[in-house]
CSV table of C-alpha atoms in Angstrom, one decimal:
chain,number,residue,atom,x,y,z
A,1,UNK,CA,12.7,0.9,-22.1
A,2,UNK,CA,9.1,1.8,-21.1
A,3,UNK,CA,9.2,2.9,-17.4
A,4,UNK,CA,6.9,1.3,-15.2
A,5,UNK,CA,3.8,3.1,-13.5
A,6,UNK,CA,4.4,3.2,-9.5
A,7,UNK,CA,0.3,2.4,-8.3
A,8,UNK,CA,0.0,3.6,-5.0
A,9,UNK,CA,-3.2,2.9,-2.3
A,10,UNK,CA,-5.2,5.5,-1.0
A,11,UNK,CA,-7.5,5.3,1.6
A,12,UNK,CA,-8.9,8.3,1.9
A,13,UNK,CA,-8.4,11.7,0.2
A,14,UNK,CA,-5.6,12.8,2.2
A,15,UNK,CA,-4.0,9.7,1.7
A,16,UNK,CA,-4.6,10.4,-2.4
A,17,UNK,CA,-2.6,13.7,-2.5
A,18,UNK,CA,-0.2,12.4,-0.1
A,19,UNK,CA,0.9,9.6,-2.5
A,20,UNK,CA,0.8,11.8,-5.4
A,21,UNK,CA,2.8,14.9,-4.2
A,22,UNK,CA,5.6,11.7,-3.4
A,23,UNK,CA,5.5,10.4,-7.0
A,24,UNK,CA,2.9,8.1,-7.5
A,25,UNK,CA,2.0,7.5,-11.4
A,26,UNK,CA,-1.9,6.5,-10.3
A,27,UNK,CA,-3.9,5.8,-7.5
A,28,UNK,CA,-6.4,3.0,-6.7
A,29,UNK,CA,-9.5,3.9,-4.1
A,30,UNK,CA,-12.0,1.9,-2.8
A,31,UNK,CA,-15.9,4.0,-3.9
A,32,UNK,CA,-19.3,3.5,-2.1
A,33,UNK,CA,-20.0,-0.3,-3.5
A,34,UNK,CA,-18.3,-3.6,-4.3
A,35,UNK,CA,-14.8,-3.1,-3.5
A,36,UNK,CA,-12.6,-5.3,-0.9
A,37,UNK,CA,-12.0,-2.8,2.0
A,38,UNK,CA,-14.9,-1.7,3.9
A,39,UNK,CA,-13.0,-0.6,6.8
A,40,UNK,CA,-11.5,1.9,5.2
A,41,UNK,CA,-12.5,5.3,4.6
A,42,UNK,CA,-14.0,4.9,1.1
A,43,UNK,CA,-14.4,7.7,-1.2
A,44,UNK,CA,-17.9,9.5,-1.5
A,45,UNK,CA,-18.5,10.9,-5.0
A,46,UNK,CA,-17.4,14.6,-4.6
A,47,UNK,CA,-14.5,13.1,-2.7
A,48,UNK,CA,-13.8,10.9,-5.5
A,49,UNK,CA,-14.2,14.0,-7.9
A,50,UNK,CA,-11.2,15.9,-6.3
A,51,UNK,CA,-9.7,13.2,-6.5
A,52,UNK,CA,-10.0,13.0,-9.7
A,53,UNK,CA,-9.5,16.7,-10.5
A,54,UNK,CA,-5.8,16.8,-8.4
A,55,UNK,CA,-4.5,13.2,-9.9
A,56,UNK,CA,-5.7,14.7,-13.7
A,57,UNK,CA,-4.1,18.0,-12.9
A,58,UNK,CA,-0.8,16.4,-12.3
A,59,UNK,CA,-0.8,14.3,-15.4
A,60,UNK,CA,-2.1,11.3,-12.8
A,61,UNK,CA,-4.2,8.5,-13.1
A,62,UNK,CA,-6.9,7.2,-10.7
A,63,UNK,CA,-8.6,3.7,-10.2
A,64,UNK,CA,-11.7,2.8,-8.4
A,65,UNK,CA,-12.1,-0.8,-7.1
A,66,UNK,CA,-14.8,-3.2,-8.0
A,67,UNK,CA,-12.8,-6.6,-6.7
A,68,UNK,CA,-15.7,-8.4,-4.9
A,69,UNK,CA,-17.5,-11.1,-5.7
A,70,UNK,CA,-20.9,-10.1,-5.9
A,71,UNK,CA,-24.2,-12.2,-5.4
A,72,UNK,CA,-27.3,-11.4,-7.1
A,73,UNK,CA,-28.5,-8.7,-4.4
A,74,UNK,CA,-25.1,-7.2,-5.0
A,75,UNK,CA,-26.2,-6.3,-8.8
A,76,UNK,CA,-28.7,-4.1,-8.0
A,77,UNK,CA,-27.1,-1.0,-9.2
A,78,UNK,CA,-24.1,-1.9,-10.7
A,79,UNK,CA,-24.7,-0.3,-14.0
A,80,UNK,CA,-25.5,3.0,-12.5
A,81,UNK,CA,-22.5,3.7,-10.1
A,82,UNK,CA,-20.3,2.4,-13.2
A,83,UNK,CA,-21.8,5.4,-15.2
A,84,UNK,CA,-21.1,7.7,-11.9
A,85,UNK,CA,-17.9,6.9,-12.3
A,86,UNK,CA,-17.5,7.4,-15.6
A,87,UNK,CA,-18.9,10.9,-15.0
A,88,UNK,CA,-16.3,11.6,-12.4
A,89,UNK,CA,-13.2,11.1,-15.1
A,90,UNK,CA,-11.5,7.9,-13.6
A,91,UNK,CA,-9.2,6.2,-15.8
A,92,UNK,CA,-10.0,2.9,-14.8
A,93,UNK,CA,-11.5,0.5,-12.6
A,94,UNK,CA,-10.6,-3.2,-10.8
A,95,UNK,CA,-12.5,-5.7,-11.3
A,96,UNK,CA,-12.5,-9.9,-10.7
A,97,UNK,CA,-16.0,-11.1,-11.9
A,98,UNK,CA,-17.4,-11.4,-14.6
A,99,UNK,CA,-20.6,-10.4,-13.8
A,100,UNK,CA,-19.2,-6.6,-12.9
A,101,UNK,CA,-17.2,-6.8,-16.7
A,102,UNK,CA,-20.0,-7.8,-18.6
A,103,UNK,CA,-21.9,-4.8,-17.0
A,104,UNK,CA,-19.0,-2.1,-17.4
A,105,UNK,CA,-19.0,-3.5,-21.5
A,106,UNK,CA,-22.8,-2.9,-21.6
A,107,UNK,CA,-23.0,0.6,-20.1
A,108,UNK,CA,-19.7,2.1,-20.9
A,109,UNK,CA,-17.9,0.1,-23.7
A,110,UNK,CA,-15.3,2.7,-23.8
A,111,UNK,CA,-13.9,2.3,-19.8
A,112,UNK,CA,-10.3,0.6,-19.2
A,113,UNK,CA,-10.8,-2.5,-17.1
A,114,UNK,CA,-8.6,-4.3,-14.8
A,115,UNK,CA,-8.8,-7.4,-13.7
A,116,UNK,CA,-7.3,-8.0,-10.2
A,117,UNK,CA,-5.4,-9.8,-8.4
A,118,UNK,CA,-8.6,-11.8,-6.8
A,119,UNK,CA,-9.2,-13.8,-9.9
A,120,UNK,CA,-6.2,-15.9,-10.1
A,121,UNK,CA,-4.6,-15.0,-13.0
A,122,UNK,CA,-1.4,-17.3,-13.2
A,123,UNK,CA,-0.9,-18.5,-16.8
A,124,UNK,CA,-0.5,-17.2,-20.4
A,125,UNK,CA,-3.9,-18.6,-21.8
A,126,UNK,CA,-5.7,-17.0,-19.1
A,127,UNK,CA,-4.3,-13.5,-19.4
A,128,UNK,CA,-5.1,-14.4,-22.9
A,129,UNK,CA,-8.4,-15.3,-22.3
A,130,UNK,CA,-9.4,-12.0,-20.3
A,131,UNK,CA,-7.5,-10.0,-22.5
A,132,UNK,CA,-9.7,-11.3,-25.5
A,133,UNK,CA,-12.9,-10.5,-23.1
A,134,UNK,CA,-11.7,-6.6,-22.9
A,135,UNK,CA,-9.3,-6.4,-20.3
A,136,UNK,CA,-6.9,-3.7,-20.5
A,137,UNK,CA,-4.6,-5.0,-17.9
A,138,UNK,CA,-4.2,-8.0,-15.9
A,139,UNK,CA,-3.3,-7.7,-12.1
A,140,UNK,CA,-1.3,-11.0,-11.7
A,141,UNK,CA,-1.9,-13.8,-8.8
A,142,UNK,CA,1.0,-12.6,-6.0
A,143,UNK,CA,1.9,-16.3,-5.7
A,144,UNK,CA,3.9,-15.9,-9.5
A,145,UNK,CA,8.0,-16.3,-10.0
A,146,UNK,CA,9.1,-14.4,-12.3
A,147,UNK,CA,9.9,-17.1,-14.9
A,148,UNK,CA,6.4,-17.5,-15.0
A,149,UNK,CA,5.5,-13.7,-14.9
A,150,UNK,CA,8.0,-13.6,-18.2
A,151,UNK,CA,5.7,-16.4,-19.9
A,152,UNK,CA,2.8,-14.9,-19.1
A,153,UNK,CA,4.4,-11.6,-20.8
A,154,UNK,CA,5.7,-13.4,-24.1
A,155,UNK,CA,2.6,-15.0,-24.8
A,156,UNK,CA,0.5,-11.6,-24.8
A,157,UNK,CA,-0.1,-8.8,-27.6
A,158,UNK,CA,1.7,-5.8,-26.6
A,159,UNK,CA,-1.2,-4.0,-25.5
A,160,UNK,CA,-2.1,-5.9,-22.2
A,161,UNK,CA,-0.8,-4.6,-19.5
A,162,UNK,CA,1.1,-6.8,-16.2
A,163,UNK,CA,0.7,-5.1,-13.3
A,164,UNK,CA,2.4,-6.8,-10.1
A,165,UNK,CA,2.5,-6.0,-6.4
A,166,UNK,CA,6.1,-5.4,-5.1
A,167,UNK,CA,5.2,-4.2,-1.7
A,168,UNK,CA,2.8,-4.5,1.4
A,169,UNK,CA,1.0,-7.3,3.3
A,170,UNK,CA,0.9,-10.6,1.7
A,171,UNK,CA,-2.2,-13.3,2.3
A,172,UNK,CA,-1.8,-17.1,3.1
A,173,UNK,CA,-4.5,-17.6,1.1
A,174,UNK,CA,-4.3,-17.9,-2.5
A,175,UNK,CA,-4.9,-14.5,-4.3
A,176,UNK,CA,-6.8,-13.6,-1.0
A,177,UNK,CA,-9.5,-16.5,-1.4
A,178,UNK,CA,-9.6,-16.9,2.3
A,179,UNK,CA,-13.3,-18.6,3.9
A,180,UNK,CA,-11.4,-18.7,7.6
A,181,UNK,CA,-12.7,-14.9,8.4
A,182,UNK,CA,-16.1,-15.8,7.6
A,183,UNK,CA,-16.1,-19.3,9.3
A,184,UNK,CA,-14.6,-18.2,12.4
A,185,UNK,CA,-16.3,-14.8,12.8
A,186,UNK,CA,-18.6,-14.0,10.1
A,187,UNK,CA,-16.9,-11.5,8.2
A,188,UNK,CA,-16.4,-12.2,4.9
A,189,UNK,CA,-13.1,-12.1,3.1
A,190,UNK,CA,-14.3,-11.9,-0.2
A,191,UNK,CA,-16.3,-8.8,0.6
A,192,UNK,CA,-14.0,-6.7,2.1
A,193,UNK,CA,-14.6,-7.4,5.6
A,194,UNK,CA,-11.9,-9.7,6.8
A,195,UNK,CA,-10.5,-10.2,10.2
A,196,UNK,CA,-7.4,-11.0,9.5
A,197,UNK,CA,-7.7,-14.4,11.9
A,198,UNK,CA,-4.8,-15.9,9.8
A,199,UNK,CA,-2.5,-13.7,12.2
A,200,UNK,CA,-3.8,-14.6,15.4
A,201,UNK,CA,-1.5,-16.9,17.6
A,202,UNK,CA,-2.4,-19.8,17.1
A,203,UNK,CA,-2.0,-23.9,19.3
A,204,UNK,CA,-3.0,-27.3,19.3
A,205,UNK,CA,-5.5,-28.9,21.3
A,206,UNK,CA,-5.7,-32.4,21.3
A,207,UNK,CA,-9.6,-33.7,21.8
A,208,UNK,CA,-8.8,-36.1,24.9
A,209,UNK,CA,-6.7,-33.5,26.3
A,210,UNK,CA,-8.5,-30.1,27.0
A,211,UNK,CA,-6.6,-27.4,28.4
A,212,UNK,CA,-3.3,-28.6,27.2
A,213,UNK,CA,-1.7,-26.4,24.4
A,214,UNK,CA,1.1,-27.4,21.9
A,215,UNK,CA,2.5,-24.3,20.0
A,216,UNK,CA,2.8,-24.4,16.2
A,217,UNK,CA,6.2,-24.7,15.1
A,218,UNK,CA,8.4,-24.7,11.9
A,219,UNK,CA,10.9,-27.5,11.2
A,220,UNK,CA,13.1,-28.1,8.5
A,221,UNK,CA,10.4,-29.5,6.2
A,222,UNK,CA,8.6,-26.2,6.2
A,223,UNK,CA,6.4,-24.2,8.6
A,224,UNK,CA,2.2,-25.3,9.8
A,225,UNK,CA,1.4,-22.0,10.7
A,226,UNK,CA,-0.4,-18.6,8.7
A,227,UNK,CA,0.8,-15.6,9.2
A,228,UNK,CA,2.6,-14.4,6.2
A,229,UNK,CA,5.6,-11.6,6.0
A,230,UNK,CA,5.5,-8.3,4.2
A,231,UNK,CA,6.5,-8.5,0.8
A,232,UNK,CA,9.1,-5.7,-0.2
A,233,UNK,CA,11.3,-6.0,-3.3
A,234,UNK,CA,13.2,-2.6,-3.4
A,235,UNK,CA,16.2,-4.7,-3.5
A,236,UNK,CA,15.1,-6.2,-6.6
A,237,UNK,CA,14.6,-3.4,-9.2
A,238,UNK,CA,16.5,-4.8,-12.1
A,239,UNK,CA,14.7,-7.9,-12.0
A,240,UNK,CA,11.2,-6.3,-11.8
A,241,UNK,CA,12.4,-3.7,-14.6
A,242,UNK,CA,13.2,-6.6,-16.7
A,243,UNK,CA,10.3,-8.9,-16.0
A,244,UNK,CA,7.5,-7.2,-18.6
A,245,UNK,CA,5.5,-6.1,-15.7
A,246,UNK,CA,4.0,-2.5,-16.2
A,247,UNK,CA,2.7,-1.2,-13.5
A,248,UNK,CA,4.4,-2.1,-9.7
A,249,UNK,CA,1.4,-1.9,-7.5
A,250,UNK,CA,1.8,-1.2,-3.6
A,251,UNK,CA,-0.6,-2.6,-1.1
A,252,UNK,CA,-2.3,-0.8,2.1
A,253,UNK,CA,-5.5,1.0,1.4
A,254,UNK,CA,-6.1,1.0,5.2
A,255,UNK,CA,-2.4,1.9,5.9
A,256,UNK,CA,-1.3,5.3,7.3
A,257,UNK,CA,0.0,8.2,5.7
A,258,UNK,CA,3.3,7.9,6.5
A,259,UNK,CA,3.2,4.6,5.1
A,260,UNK,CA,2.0,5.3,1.7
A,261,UNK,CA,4.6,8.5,1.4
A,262,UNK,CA,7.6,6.3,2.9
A,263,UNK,CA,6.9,3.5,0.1
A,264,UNK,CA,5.9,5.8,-2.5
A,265,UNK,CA,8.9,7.5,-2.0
A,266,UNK,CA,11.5,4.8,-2.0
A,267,UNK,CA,9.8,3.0,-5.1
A,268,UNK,CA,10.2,6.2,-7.0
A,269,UNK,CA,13.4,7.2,-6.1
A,270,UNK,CA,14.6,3.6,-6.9
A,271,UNK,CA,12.7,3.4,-10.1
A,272,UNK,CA,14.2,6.6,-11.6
A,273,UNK,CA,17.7,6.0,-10.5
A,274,UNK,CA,17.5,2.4,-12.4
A,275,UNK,CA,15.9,4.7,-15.6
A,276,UNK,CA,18.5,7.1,-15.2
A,277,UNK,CA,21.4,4.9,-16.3
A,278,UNK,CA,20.4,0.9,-16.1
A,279,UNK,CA,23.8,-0.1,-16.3
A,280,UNK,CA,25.4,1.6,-13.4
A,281,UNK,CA,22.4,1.5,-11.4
A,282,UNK,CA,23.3,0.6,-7.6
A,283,UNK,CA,20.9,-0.1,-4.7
A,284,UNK,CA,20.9,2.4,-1.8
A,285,UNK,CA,20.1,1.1,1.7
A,286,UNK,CA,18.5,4.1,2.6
A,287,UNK,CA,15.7,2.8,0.6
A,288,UNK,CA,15.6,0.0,2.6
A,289,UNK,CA,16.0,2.0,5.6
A,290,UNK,CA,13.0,4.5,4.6
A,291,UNK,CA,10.8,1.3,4.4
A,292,UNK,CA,12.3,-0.1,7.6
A,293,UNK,CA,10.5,2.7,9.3
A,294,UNK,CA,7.0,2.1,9.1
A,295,UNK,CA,4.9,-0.3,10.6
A,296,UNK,CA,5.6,-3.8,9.3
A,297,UNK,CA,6.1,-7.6,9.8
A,298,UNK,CA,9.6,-8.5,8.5
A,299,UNK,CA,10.1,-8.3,5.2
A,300,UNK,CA,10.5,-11.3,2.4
A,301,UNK,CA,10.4,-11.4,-1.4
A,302,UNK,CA,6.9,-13.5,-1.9
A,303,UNK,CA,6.8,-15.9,-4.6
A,304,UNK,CA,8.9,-14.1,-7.3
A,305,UNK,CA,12.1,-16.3,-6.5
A,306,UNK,CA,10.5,-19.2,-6.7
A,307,UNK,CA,10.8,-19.7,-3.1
A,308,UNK,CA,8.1,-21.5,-1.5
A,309,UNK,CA,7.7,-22.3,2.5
A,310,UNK,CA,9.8,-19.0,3.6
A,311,UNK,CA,6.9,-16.1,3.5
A,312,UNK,CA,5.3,-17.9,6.7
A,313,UNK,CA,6.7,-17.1,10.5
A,314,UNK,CA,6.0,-17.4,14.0
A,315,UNK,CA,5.6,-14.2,15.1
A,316,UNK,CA,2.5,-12.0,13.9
A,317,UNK,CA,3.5,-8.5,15.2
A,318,UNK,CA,4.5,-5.3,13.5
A,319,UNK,CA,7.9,-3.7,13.7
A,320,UNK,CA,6.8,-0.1,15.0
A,321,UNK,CA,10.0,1.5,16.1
A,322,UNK,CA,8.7,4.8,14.1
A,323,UNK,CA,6.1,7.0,13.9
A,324,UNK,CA,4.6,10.2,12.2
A,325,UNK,CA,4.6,13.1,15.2
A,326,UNK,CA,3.7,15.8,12.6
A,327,UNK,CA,3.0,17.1,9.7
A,328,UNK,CA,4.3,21.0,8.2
A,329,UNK,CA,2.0,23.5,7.5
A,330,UNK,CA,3.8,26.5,6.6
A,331,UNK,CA,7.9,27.4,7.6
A,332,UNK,CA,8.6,31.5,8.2
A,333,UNK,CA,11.8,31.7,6.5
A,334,UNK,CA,13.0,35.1,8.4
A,335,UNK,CA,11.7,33.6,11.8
A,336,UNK,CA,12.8,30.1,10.9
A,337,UNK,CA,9.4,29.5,12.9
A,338,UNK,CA,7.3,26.2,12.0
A,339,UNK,CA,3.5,25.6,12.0
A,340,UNK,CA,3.3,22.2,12.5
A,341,UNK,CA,0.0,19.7,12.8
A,342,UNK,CA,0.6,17.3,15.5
A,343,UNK,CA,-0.1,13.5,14.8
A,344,UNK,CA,1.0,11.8,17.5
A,345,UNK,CA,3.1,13.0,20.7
A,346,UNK,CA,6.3,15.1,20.3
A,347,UNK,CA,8.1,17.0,22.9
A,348,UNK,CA,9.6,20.0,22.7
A,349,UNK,CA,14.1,19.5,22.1
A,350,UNK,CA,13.1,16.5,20.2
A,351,UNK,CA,15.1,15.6,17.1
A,352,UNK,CA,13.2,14.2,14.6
A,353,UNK,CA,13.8,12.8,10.9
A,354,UNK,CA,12.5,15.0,8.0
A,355,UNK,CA,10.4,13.0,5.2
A,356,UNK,CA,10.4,15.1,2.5
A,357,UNK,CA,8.8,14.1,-1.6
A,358,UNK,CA,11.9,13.5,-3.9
A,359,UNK,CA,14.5,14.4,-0.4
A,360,UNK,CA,17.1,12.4,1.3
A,361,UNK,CA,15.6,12.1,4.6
A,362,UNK,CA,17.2,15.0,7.1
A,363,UNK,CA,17.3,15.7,10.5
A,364,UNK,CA,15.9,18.7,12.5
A,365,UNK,CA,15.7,19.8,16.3
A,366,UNK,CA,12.0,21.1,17.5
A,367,UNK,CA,13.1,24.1,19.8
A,368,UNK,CA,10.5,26.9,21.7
A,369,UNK,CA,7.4,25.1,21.3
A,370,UNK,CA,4.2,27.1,21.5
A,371,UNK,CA,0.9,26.1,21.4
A,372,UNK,CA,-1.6,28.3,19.0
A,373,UNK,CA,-4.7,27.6,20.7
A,374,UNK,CA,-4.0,28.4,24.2
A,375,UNK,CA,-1.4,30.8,23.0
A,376,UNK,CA,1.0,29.2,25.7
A,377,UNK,CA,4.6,28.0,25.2
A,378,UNK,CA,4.9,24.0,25.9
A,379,UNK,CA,7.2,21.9,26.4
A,380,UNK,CA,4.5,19.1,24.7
A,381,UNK,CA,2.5,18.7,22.0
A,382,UNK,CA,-0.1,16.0,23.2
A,383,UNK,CA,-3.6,16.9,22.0
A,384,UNK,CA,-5.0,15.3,18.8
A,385,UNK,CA,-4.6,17.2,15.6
A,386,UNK,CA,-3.0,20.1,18.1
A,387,UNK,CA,-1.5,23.2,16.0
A,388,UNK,CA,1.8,24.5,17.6
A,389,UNK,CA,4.3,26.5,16.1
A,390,UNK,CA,8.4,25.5,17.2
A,391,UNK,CA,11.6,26.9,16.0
A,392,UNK,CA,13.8,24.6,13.5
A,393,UNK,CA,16.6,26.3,12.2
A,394,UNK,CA,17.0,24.1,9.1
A,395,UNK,CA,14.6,25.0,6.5
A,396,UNK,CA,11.3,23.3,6.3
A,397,UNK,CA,8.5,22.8,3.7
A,398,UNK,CA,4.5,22.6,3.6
A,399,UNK,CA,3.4,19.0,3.8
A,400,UNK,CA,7.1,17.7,5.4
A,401,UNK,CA,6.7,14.8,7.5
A,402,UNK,CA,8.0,15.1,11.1
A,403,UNK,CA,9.0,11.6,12.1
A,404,UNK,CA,10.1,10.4,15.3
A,405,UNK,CA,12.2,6.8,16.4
A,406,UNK,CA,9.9,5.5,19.3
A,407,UNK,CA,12.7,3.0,21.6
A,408,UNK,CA,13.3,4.2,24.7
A,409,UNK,CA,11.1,7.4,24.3
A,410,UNK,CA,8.2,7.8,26.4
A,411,UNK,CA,4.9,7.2,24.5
């Protein structure tokens, strides 16, 4: 049994190390051109370099994206920053045109290509058909079932890769072709700009009738409305060990920290307990419940079932019942004192939830708060990025995650 990469998103440097240190197998990262999320805090070169350097060190693998579709302006350059980047040591990078391929073949014949999600991979002669063009691995349309994933994997030479995403946001449109961003408010889906106006809240308005508003509803038939559910399959291991794909891809480059260490962590731990003896493997809600945690819309297994109509629902917010209040810096093991980075508010008594790389979760109590700057106790840590030291009696590690259930606390 080969066992399957666990690709994790990372959105900024921090975010890299974060996903790594909680068992990530690679990375992908958006660099300084042609990739889809320009909101998020993209990767200079000498970030991208220690990148590189702490994924390599760790026996890691890091990706850069190149998933847009470019127009001719967008060329200028392209066969330079795909040398840079084969300068800096990636492993790969992500592509969906052609255009960026036939440049990567041209100037570095030796890269690993990927081809992603965005070009609509979702049959066998297709796969076939990129994999015949140089493509190392195919990153398959998320709107597959998994009879058709295991097609698609029967018909292709060993060597091509499957690589699938199992968790994270999904997108109503197909393989994230969406023209309603740039119609509505001139931001441009397919360059990594989108608004996301397929969750807004959405009624009818009949011409004749201004001012009157009819609510989009679901009926039996199926639902009329956009707004798609997370996908999350950690219930589904087995199937997805089983199903040829190689690598289990995780969205959420603009996600937060504790997001990418909460699913990193689950994945892996559910991943290895399935390699660890397939046929007594068992499920263990506190996977689920780890996910549960962070921010997310309620959770639904996409397309792999074969399912269609049920990833859509009326309600567009996020589940936020939990949130990151800190992060470890160092833990005095005679004092049983903690230096802690604040990320969001936390009061001193609070008990919080410990998320810790390869851990069961744990609780701890936060007890004689100080704070290091003003050299003051307090009973609050409330300033951005604060440093405060607090007494925890159970032991504690550098780079724990403090994390704190937000109902019916003050916020």
């Amino acid at each position: 049994m080969i066992k399957p990469e666990i690709l994790a998103p990372a959105g900024s440097l921090e975010k890299l190390k974060i996903a790594i240190d909680f068992g990530a197998d690679a990375v992908y990262i958006g660099g300084g051109k042609l990739n889809l999320r320009a909101f998020s805090d993209n990767f200079t070169n000498d970030e991208m370099a220690e990148g590189v350097k702490y994924c390599h060190d760790r026996g890691k693998k890091l990706y850069v994206t190149m998933n847009v579709f470019p127009r001719n302006f967008d060329l200028k350059g392209v066969e330079e920053y795909i040398l840079s980047l084969v300068e800096l040591g990636i492993d790969a990078i992500i592509v969906a045109d052609p255009a960026i391929i036939v440049a990567a073949k041209e100037v570095a014949p030796n890269l690993e290509i990927h081809l992603s999600t965005q070009a609509n991979t979702v049959n066998w002669k297709a796969a076939k058909f990129w994999h015949e063009q140089g493509i190392k691995r195919i990153v398959l349309a998320r709107e597959l079932t998994f009879n058709e994933i295991n097609v698609i994997k029967e018909n292709l030479p060993e060597e091509c890769e499957l690589e699938a995403f199992v968790h994270g946001s999904m997108c109503i449109a197909y393989s994230g072709r969406c023209l309603i961003s740039n119609y509505m408010l001139g931001r441009d889906a397919n360059k990594g700009i989108c608004s996301n106006a397929c969750r807004y809240k959405y009624y009818l308005v009949e011409e004749t009738r201004p001012g009157e508003y009819y609510p989009v509803v679901e009926d039996d038939k199926g639902t009329y409305i956009m707004n798609s559910k997370d996908l999350c399959m950690i219930k589904h291991i087995p199937e997805l060990m089983k199903s040829g794909i190689y690598s289990f891809k995780i969205e959420g480059r603009m996600k937060s920290e504790f997001y990418v260490a909460s699913v990193v962590k689950a994945y892996r731990e559910a991943v290895d307990s399935y390699m660890a003896d397939p046929e007594n493997y068992e499920f263990k809600e506190e996977w689920l419940d780890t996910l549960s945690r962070i921010s997310h819309r309620k959770y639904h297994t996409g397309f792999f079932m074969g399912k269609s109509g049920e990833q859509t629902y009326d309600v567009s917010s996020y589940v936020r019942d939990y949130e990151i209040v800190g992060v470890v810096q160092s833990y005095d093991d005679e004092t049983k004192i903690a230096t802690i980075l604040q990320k969001n508010r936390v009061y001193d008594g609070d008990e919080l939830d410990v998320l810790r790389a390869h851990t069961p979760n744990f609780n701890v109590k936060l007890e004689e708060m100080f704070d290091v700057e003003k050299k003051v106790p307090a009973t609050v840590a409330n300033r951005a990025h604060m440093i405060f030291k607090a007494k925890v009696e159970t032991p504690l590690k550098e780079k724990d995650m403090l994390v704190k259930c937000k109902k019916g606390l003050e916020l």
